[in-house]
XYZ file of C-alpha atoms in Angstrom:
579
model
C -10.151 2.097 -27.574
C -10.130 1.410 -31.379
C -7.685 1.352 -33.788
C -8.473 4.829 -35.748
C -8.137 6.821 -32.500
C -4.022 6.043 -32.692
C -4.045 7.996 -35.839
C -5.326 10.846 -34.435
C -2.745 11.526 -31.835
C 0.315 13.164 -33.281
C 2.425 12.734 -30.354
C 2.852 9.109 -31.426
C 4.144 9.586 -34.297
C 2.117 6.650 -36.474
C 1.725 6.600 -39.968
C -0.802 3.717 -41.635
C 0.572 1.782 -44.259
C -2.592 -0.624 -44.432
C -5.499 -2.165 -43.226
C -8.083 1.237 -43.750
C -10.993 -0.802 -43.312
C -10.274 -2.643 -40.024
C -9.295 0.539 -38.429
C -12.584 0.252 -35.951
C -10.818 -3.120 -34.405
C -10.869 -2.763 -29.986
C -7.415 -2.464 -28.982
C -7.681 -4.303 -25.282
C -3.764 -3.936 -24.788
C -0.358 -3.452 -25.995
C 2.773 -5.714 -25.873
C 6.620 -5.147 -27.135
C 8.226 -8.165 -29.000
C 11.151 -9.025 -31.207
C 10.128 -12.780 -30.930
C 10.039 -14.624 -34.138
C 6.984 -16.443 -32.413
C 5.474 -14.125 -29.387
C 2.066 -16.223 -29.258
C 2.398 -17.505 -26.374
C 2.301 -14.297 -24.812
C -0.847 -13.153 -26.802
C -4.237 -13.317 -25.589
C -5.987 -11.298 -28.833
C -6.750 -7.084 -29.085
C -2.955 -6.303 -28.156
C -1.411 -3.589 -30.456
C 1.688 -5.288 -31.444
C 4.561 -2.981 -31.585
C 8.128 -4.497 -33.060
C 11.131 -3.117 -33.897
C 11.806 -5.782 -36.881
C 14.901 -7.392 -34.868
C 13.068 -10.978 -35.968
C 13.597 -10.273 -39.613
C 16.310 -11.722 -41.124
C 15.107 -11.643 -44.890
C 12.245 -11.554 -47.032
C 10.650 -14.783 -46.133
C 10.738 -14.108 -42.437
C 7.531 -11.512 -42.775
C 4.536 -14.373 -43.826
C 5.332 -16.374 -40.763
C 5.255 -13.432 -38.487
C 2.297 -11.659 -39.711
C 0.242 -14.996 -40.076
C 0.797 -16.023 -36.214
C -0.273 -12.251 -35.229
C -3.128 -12.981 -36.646
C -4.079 -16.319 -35.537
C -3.905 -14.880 -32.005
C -6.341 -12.247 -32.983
C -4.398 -9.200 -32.292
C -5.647 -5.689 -33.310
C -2.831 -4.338 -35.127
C 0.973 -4.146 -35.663
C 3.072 -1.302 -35.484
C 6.809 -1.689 -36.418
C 9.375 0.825 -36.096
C 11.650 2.721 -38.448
C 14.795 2.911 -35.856
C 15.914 -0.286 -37.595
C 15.877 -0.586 -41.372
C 14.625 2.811 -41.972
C 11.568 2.307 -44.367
C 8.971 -0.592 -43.401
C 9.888 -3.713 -45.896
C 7.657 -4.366 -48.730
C 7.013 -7.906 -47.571
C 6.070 -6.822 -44.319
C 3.332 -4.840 -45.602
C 2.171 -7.560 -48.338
C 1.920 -9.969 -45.805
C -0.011 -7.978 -43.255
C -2.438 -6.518 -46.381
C -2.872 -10.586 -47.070
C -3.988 -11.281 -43.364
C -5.084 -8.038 -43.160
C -3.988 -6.981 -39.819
C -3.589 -3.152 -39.946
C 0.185 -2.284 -40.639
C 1.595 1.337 -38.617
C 4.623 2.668 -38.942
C 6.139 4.060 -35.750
C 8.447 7.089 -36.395
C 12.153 6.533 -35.470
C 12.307 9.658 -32.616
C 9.050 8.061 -30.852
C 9.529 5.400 -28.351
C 7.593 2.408 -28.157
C 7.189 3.193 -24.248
C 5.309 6.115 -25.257
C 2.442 4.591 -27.193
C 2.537 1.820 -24.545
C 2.014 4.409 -22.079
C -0.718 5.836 -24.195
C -2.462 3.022 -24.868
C -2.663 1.366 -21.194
C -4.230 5.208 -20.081
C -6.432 5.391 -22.386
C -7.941 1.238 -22.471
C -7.783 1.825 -18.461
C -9.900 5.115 -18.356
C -12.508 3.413 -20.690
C -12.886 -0.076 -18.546
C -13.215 1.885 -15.463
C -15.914 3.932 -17.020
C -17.771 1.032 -17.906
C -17.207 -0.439 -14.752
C -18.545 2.896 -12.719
C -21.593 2.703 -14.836
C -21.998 -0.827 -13.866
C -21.260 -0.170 -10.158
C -23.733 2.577 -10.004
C -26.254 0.734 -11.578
C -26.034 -2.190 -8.998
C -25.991 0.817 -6.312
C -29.351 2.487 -7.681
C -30.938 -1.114 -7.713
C -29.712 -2.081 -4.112
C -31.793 1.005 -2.819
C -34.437 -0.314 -3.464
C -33.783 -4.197 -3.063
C -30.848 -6.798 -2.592
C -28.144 -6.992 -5.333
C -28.008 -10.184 -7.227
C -24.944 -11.741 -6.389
C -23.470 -9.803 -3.704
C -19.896 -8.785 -3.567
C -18.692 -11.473 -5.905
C -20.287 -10.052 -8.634
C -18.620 -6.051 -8.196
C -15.008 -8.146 -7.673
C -15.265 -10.347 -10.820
C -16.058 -7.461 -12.603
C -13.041 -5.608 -11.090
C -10.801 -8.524 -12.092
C -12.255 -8.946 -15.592
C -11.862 -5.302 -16.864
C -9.403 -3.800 -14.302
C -7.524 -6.511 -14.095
C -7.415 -6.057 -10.035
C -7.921 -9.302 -7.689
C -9.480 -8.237 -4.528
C -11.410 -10.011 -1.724
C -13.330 -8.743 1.391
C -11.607 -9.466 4.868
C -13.787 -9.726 8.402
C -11.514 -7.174 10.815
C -9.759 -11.193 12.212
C -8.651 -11.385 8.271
C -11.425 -14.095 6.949
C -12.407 -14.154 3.213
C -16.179 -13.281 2.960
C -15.800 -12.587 -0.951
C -13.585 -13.093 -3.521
C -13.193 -13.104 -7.213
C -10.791 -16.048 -8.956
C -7.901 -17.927 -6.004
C -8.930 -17.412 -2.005
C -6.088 -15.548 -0.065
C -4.441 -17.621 2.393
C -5.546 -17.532 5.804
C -2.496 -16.118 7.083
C -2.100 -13.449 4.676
C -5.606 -12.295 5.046
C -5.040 -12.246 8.699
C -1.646 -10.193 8.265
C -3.524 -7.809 5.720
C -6.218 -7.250 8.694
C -3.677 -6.485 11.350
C -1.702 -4.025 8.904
C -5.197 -2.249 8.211
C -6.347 -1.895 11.835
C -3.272 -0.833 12.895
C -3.362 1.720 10.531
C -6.674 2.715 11.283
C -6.069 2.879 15.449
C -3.196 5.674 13.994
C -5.804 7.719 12.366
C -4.401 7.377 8.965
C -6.979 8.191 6.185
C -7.460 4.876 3.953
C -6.553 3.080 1.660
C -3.483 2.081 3.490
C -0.531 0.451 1.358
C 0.805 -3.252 3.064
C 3.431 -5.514 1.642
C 2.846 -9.344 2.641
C 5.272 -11.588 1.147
C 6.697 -9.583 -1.599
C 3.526 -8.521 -2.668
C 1.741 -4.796 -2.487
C -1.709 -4.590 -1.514
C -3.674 -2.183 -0.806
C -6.739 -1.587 1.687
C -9.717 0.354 1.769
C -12.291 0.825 4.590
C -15.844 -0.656 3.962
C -18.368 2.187 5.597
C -21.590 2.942 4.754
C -21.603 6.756 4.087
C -24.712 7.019 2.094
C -28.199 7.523 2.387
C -29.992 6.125 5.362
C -26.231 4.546 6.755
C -25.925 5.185 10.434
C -24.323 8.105 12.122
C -20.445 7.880 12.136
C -18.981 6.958 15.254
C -17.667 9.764 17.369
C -14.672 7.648 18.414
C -12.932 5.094 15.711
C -12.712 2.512 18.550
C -16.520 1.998 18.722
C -15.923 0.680 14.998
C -12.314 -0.425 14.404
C -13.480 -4.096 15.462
C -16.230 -4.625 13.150
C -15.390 -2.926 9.757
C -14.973 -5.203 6.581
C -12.134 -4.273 4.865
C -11.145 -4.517 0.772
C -7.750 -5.820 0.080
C -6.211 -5.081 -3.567
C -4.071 -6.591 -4.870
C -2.206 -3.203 -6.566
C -0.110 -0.228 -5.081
C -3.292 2.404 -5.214
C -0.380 5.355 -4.366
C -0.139 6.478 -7.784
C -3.745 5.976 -9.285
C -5.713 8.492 -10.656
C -8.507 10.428 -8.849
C -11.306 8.675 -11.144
C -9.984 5.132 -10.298
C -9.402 5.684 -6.908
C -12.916 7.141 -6.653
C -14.243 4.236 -8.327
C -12.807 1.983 -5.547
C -14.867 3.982 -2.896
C -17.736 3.102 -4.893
C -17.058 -0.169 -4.700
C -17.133 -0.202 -0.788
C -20.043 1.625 -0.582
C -21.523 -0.909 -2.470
C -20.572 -4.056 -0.500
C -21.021 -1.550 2.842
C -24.735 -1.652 1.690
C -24.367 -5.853 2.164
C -23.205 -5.592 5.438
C -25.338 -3.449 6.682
C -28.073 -5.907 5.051
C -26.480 -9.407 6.686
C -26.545 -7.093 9.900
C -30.158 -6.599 10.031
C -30.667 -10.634 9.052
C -29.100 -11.250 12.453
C -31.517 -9.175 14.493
C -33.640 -12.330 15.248
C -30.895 -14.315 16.428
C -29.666 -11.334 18.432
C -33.331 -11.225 19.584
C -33.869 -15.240 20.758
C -30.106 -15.108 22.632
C -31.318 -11.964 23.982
C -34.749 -13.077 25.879
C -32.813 -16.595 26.900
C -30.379 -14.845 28.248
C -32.693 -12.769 30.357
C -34.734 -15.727 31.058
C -31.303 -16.998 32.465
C -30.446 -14.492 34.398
C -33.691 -13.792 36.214
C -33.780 -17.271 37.696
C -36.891 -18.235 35.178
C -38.195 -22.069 35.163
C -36.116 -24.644 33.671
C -39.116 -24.959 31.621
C -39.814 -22.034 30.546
C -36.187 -21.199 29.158
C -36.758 -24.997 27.741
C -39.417 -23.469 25.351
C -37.513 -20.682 24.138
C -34.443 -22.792 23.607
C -37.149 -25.181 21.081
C -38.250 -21.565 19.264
C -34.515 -20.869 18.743
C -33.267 -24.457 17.574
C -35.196 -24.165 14.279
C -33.116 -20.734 13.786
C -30.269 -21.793 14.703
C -29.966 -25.630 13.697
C -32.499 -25.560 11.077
C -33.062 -29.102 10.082
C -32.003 -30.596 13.015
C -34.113 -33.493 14.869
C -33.271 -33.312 18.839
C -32.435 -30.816 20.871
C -28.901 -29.918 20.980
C -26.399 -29.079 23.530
C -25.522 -25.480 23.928
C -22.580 -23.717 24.911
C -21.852 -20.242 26.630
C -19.058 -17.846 25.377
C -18.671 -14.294 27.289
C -16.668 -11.526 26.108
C -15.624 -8.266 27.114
C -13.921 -5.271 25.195
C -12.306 -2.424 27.799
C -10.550 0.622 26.148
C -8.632 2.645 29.013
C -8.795 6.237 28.466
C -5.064 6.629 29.279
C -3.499 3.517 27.424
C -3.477 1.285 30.688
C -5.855 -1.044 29.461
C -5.792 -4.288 31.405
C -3.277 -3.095 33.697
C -5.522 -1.947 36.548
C -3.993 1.287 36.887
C -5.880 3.510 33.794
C -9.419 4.457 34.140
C -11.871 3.246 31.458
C -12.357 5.152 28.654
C -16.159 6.148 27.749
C -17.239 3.630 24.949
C -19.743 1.402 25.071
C -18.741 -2.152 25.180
C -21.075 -4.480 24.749
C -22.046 -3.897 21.235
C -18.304 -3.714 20.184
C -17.830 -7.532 21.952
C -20.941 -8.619 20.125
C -19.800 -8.054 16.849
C -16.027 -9.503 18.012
C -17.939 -12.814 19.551
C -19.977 -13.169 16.388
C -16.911 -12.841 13.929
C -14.593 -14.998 16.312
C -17.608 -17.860 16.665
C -17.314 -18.122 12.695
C -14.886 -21.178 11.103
C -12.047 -18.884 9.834
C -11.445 -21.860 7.130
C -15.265 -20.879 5.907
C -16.154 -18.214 3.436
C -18.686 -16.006 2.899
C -20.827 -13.673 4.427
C -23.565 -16.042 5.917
C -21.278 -18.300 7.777
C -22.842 -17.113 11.431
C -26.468 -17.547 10.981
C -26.485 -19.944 13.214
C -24.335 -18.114 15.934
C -26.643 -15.837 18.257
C -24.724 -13.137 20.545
C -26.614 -10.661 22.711
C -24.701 -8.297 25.023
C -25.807 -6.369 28.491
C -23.698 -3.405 29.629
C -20.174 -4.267 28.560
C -19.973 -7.375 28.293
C -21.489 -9.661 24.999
C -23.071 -13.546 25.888
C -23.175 -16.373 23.266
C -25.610 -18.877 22.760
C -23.897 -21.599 20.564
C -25.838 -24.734 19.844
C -23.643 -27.657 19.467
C -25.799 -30.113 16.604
C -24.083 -32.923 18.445
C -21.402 -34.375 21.015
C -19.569 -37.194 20.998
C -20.566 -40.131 23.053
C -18.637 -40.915 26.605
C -16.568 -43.528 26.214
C -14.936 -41.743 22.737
C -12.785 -39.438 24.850
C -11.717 -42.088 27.925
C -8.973 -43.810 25.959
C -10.347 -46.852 25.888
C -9.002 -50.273 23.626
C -10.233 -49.734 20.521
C -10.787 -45.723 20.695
C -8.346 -43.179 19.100
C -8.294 -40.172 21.572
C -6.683 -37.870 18.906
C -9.656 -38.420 16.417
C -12.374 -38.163 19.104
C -10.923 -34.965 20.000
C -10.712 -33.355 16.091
C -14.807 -34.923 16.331
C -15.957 -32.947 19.075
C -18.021 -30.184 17.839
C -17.104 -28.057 21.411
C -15.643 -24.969 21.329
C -12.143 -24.670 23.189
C -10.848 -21.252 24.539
C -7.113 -22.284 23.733
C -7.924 -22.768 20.338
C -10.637 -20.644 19.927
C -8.395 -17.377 19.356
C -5.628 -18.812 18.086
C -6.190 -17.747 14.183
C -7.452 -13.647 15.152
C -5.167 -13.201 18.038
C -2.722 -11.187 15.769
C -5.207 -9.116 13.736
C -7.150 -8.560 17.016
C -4.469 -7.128 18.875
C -3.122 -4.752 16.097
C -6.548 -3.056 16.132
C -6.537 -2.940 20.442
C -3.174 -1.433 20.117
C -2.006 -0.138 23.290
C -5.818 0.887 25.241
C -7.610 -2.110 24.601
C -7.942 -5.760 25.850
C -10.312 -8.782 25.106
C -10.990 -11.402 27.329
C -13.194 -14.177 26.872
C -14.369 -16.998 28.690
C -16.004 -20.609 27.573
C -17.962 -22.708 30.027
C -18.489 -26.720 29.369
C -21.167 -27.973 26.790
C -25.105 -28.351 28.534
C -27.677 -30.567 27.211
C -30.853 -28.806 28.849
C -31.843 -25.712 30.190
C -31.390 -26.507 33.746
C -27.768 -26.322 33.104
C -27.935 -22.590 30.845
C -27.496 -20.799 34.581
C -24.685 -22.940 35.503
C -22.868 -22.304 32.136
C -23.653 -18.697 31.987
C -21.889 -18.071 35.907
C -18.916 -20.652 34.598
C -18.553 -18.827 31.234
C -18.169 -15.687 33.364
C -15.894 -16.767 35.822
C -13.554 -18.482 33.443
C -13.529 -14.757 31.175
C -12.198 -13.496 35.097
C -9.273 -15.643 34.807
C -8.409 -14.695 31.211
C -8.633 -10.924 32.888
C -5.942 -11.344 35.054
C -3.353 -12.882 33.049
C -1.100 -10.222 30.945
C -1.788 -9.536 27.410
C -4.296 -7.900 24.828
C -6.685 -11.148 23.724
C -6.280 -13.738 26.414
C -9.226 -16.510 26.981
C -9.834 -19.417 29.956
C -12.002 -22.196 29.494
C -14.263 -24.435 31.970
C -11.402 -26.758 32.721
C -9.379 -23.994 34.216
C -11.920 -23.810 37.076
C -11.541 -27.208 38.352
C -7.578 -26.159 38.886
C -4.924 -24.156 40.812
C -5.293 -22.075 38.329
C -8.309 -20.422 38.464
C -6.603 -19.246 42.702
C -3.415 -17.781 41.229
C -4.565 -14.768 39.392
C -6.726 -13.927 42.286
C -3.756 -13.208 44.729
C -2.747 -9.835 45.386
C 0.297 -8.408 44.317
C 1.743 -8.233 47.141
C 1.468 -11.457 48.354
C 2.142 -13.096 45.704
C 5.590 -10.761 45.994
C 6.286 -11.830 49.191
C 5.412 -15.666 49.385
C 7.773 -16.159 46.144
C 10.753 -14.562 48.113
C 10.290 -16.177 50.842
C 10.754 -19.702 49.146
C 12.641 -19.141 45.982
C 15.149 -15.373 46.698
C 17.696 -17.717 48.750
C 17.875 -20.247 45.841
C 18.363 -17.582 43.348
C 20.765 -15.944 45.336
C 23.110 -18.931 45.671
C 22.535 -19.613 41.953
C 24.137 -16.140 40.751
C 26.985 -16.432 43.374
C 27.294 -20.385 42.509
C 26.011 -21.394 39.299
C 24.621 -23.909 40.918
C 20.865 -24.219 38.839
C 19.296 -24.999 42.144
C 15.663 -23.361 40.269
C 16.152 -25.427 37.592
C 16.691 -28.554 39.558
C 13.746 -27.716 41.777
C 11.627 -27.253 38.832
C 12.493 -30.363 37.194
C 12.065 -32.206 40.549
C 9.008 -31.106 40.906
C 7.723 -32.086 37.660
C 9.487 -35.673 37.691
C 6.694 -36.007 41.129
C 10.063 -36.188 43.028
C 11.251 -39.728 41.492
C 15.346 -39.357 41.691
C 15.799 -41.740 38.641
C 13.587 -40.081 36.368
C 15.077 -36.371 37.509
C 18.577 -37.119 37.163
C 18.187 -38.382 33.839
C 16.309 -35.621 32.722
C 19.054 -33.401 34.231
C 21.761 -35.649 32.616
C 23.144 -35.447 36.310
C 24.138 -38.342 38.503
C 22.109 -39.517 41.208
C 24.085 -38.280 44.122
C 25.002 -34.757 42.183
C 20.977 -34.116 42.250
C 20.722 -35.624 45.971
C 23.365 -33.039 46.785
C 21.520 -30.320 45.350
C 17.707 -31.357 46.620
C 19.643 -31.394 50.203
C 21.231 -27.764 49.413
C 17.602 -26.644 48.354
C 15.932 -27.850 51.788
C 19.438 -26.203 54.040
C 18.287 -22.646 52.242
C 14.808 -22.610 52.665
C 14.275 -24.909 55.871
C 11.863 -27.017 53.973
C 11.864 -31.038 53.470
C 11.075 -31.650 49.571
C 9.711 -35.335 50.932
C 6.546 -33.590 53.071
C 3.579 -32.828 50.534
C 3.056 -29.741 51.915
C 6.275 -28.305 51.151
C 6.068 -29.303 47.765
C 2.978 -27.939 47.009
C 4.176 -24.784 48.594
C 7.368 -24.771 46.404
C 4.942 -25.770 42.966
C 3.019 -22.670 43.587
C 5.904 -20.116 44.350
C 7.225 -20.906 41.120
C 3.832 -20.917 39.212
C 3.442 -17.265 40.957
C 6.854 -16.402 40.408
């Protein structure tokens, strides 16, 4: 706003004393000061106002008024509450530096030009900045926006003063203007949004993450040409980019809040446009997964593996070694998901996995939009398949422990993907937006090098997502290594069973321990895991040799079994891995 508009307001009560002819000066804020010296607090085009508590005599004006102007502010306005009239040398020195000079009448409070002032420089920068964001959204229907989101958020942060960045539904930073949010807060600002959305609640939704407000709006395309609206939020919730604000958004004004929308829309456009750039990788894991499936020549899904290298590695020399992730989103129409007692609800799962396998593939440390072009998912019926190309693996004898090897660093080297690591940064986000009807399960096989071993992967990438099925929880994974164990029997073994070989062995121990105190469990547990060495047990039990002798001998009276036979043991390891 300029200067000369204050003077046509009577409400604020301002009277010019000087400085006509620098009346069309942009006033870009307002600040409240009594400082002798405020300029470290001024960034230029503030309207200054001061109620003269700084001035202690005549000579204290020139000071004042000349470091006003050094810091390029607009005006001054000082009030009358004080001293009554505005001194003399107040207005010489402003008319020497001429900085316009008002006089603020003594029954108007400063907090009512303040409040004047930041309404009316707000309502003109988000004008400008709606004319800018419907120019870029005029220009993006007929071609890409230069920039991307970056540019729409800098601008919000340059004339709204908002910081905002776009969050993947797991919480990762695609775009930002000015300092990245930190992993974990992005990833609690994602939860907090698709919990709010599983609830129905209309955006933007208002979230609090240590100590500070934010608030979060929806990115959907709604426009033109976007795609039909899903009938059920669940067919979305898991995909959705998301724009976090930095601001409570509860008491903004229609026009600013509308503004905002705009702003989605815009970057909705973008995703809909890095969408379509995937469709050839989506394509390629597509026919190599069919290839795969149907039993096709090793050679055969060999050539399709060299078209999709160049994609996928571009740049790359030899042929890489490839991976196999499978997911698989269930919603239970009754809330049971998971639970094997709720019948499935009616949404189609596969894409919904493909877009969760595609954003959980990505680095969450990387930003950007881009960051899984080289990540290609396809999905058939409900569940989604990736084909990730690993650009190298480390060599053998890295990973044996070796003299001269450092286990620890080989490990951080390898480029393989690990399923007990793999959800470990969206496991919270992910499960706010499954709520209580939903699960994810996922399953890693063990890195190939050629396409004989694509089948093999495939069937172990499945079987492994079985295991993470059958343990409890919303976003559970298994990897290859889990197949080669016990544990890939135990989640197979019926309830029932399971109920009554755990009795059998381990009710009569905890019987005598709630009668007795007597920690037999614990002892047997410990035992166990010492590989039934007395010395080692006993001092792990702080107990003396004989004491866990005595107990070991209790254990084998209850349950007629001899902890020295191997069979026994094994039998008591798995009743209390069941148990």
């Amino acid at each position: 706003m300029r200067l000369r508009a204050l003077l046509d307001t009577d409400a604020l009560g301002l009277r010019l004393l000087g400085g006509d002819d620098e009346l069309d000066r942009t006033v870009r804020g307002v600040m409240t000061t009594d400082l002798r010296d405020p300029s470290r607090y001024l960034s230029g085009g503030e309207l200054v106002l001061t109620g003269l508590a700084w001035r202690r005599d005549a000579a204290d004006s020139e000071p004042f008024v000349r470091i006003l102007a050094g810091a390029g502010v607009a005006g001054l306005a000082a009030g009358e509450a004080e001293l009554g009239d505005i001194p003399d040398d107040l207005v010489e020195a402003c008319r020497h530096h001429r900085l316009p000079l008002f006089a603020v009448n003594e029954t108007v409070a400063f907090a009512t030009i303040t409040e004047h002032v930041v309404r009316q420089v707000s309502g003109e920068r988000a004008g400008d900045l709606a004319a800018v964001v419907d120019r870029h959204r005029r220009l993006m229907t007929s071609g890409p926006a230069g920039g991307g989101p970056e540019v729409v958020l800098d601008l919000l942060t340059s004339d709204l003063d908002l910081r905002a960045w776009v969050l993947s539904p797991t919480g990762r930073q695609i775009a930002g203007a000015g300092e990245p949010l930190p992993g974990p807060v992005g990833a609690a600002l994602a939860g907090r949004h698709l919990a709010a959305t599983r609830t129905g609640r209309r955006g933007p939704h208002r979230a609090a993450v240590d100590g500070t407000t934010y608030s979060l709006f929806p990115i959907r395309n709604t426009g033109r040409g976007a795609a039909p609206a899903s009938r059920d939020v669940r067919e979305s919730v898991l995909s959705d980019w998301l724009l976090a604000v930095e601001a409570d958004a509860g008491d903004w004004p229609a026009a600013r809040l509308d503004l905002l929308q705009g702003v989605t829309q815009l970057i909705a456009v973008e995703r809909d446009r890095r969408d379509a750039a995937r469709t050839v990788r989506r394509r390629l894991a597509q026919e190599v997964l069919e290839l795969v499936q149907a039993g096709a020549a090793p050679a055969e899904i060999a050539a399709r593996l060299r078209v999709a290298a160049p994609v996928l590695l571009p740049g790359l020399g030899t042929a890489p070694h490839w991976q196999v992730v499978v997911a698989r989103v269930e919603w239970a129409a009754d809330g049971a998901a998971g639970t094997g007692t709720g019948a499935t609800a009616d949404i189609p799962g596969g894409p919904v996995a493909q877009a969760l396998l595609e954003e959980i593939l990505v680095d969450p440390s990387v930003t950007g939009p881009d960051t899984a072009d080289r990540i290609a998912v396809a999905h058939t019926g409900d569940e989604a398949i990736a084909l990730v190309p690993l650009p190298a693996m480390p060599a053998p004898e890295a990973t044996t422990g070796e003299a001269g090897t450092d286990p620890a660093a080989a490990e951080q080297q390898d480029p393989a993907l690990h399923a007990d690591i793999l959800l470990a940064a969206v496991r919270e986000p992910l499960a706010a937006g499954l709520a209580d009807d939903g699960r994810l399960t996922l399953g890693v096989s063990a890195a190939v090098h050629s396409a004989e071993g694509l089948r093999g992967a495939l069937e172990e990438a499945r079987h492994a997502r079985r295991v993470a099925a059958a343990r409890p929880g919303r976003v559970c994974a298994a990897g290859h290594h889990e197949l080669a164990s016990h544990v890939l029997l135990l989640p197979f073994v019926p309830d029932d069973v399971r109920k009554a070989f755990t009795a059998r062995l381990l009710d009569p121990l905890r019987d005598y321990d709630t009668r007795h105190r007597a920690e037999l469990i614990p002892t047997l547990e410990a035992f166990l895991d010492c590989d039934g060495s007395w010395t080692r047990c006993a001092a792990r039990l702080h107990l003396h040799v004989n004491t866990l002798r005595y107990r070991v001998g209790r254990i084998e009276q209850l349950t007629g079994r001899d902890l020295s036979r191997l069979e026994d043991k094994l039998d008591f390891f798995l009743a209390l891995r069941m148990s």
